[in-house]
Coordinates of C-alpha atoms in Angstrom, one line a residue:
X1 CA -12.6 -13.2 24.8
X2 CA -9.7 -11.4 25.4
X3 CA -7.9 -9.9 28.4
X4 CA -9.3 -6.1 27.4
X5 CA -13.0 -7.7 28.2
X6 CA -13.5 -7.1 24.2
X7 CA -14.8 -10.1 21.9
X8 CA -13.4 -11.1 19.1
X9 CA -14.8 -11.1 15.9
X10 CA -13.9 -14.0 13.6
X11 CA -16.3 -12.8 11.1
X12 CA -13.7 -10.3 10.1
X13 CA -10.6 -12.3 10.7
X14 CA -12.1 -14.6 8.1
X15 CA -12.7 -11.7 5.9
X16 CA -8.9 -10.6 6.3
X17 CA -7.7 -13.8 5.8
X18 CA -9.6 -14.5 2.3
X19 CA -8.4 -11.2 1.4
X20 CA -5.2 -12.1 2.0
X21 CA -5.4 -15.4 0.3
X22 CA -6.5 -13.6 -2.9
X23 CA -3.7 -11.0 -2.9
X24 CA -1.4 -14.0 -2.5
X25 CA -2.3 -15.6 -5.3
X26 CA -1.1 -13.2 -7.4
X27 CA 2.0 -13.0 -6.2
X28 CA 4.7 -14.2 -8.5
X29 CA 7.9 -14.4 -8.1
X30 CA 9.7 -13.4 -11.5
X31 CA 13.3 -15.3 -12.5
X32 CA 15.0 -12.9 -14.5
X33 CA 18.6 -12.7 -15.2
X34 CA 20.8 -9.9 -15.3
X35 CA 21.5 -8.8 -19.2
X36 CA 25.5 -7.6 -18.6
X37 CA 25.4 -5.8 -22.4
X38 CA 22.2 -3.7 -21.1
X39 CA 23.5 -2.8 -17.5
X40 CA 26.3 -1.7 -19.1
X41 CA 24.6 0.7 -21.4
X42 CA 22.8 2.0 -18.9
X43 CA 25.4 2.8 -16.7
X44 CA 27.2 4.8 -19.4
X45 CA 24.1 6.6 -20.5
X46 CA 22.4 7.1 -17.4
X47 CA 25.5 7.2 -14.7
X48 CA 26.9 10.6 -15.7
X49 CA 24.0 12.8 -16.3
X50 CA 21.8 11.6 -13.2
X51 CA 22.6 12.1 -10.0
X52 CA 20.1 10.8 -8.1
X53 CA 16.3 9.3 -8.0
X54 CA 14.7 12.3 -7.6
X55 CA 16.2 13.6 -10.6
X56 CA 15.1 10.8 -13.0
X57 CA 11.8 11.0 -11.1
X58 CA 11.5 15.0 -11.7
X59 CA 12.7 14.1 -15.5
X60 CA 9.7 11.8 -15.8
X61 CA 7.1 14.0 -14.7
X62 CA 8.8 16.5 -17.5
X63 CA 8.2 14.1 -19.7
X64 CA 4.5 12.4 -19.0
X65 CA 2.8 14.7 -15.7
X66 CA 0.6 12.9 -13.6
X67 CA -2.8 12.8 -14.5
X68 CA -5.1 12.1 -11.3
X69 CA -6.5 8.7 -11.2
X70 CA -9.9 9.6 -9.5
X71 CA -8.5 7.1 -7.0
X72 CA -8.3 9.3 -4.2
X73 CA -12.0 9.6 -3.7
X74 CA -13.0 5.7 -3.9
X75 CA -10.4 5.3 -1.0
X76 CA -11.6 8.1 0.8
X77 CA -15.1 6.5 0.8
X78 CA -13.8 3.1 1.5
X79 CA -12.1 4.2 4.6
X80 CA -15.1 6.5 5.7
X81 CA -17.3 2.6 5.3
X82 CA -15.0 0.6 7.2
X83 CA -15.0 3.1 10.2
X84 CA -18.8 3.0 10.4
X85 CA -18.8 -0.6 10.4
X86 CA -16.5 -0.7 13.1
X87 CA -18.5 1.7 14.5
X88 CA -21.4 -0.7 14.5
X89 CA -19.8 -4.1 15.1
X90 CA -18.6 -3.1 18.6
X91 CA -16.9 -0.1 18.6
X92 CA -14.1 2.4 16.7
X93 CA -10.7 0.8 16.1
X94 CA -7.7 2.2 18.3
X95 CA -6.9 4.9 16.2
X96 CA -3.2 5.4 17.6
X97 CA -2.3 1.5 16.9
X98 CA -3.4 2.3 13.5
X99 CA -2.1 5.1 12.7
X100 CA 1.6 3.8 14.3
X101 CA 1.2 0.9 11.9
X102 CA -0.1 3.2 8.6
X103 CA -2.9 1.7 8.3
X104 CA -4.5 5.1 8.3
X105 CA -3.8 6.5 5.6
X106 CA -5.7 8.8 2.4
X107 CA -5.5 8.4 -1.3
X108 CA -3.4 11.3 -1.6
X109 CA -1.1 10.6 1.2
X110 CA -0.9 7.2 -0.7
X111 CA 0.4 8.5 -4.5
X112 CA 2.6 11.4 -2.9
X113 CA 4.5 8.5 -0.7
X114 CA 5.5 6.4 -3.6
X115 CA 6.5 7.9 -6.4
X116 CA 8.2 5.2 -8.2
X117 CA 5.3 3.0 -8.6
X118 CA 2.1 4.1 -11.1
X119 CA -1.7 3.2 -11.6
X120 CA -2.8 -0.1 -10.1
X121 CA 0.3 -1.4 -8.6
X122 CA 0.7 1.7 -6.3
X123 CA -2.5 0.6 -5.4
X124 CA -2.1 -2.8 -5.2
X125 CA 0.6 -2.5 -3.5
X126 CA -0.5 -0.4 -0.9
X127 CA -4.0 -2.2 -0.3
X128 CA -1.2 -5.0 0.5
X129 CA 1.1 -3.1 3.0
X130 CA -2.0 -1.6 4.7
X131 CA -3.9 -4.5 5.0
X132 CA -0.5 -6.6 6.7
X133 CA 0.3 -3.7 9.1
X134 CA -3.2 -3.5 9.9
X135 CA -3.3 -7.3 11.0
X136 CA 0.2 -7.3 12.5
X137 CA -1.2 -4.5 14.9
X138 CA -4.5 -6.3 15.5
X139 CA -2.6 -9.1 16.1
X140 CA -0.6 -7.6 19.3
X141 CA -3.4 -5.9 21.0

């Protein structure tokens, strides 16, 4: 039990902690070396008519626009189920210590914030960030 007179549940730690494992697994770290010729290139190409990141990003979008993933939604429902079973297995989560560690967070909220990354490793990635801040904030309370 903790100080708060709250129980823990292990139950979900568990949970977390095989999710975690799982996401780990897939993590591989790539070796790749730097090609000097193509850096090069690039940096003559690509160093005098862009400016910035969010002009190759708005020169992308020219390009190929983003088409929405139908994403939003499945998050959106997601979130709405873990709420009610936090609701029912002893109570709503502290909203503030969630929403300080952006855990809390929609679909949309989640594809406006990065727009460098596309498709399933926005979400991947962001299924990973969420889930650590969440634990790193369960962790201190």
């Amino acid at each position: 039990m903790r100080p708060c007179g709250r129980l823990i549940n292990f139950d979900k730690y568990l949970k977390a902690g095989r999710i975690i494992q799982e996401l780990q697994r897939f993590q591989v770290p790539y070796a790749l070396q730097p090609v000097e010729a193509l850096q090069a290139y690039l940096l003559d190409h690509l160093g005098t008519a862009v400016t910035s990141p969010q002009q190759l990003y708005s020169m992308s979008l020219a390009i190929e626009p983003r088409i929405p993933s139908g994403n939003e939604n499945k998050l959106r429902s997601m979130a709405a189920r873990a709420r009610l079973l936090d609701t029912v297995h002893g109570g709503a989560p502290d909203a503030a210590r969630l929403d300080a560690h952006g855990c809390v967070m929609t679909g949309i909220e989640m594809t406006t914030k990065t727009p460098e990354l596309t498709g399933s490793l926005r979400d991947f990635f962001w299924t990973w960030y969420a889930m650590r801040m969440c634990l790193a904030g369960f962790g201190s309370g």
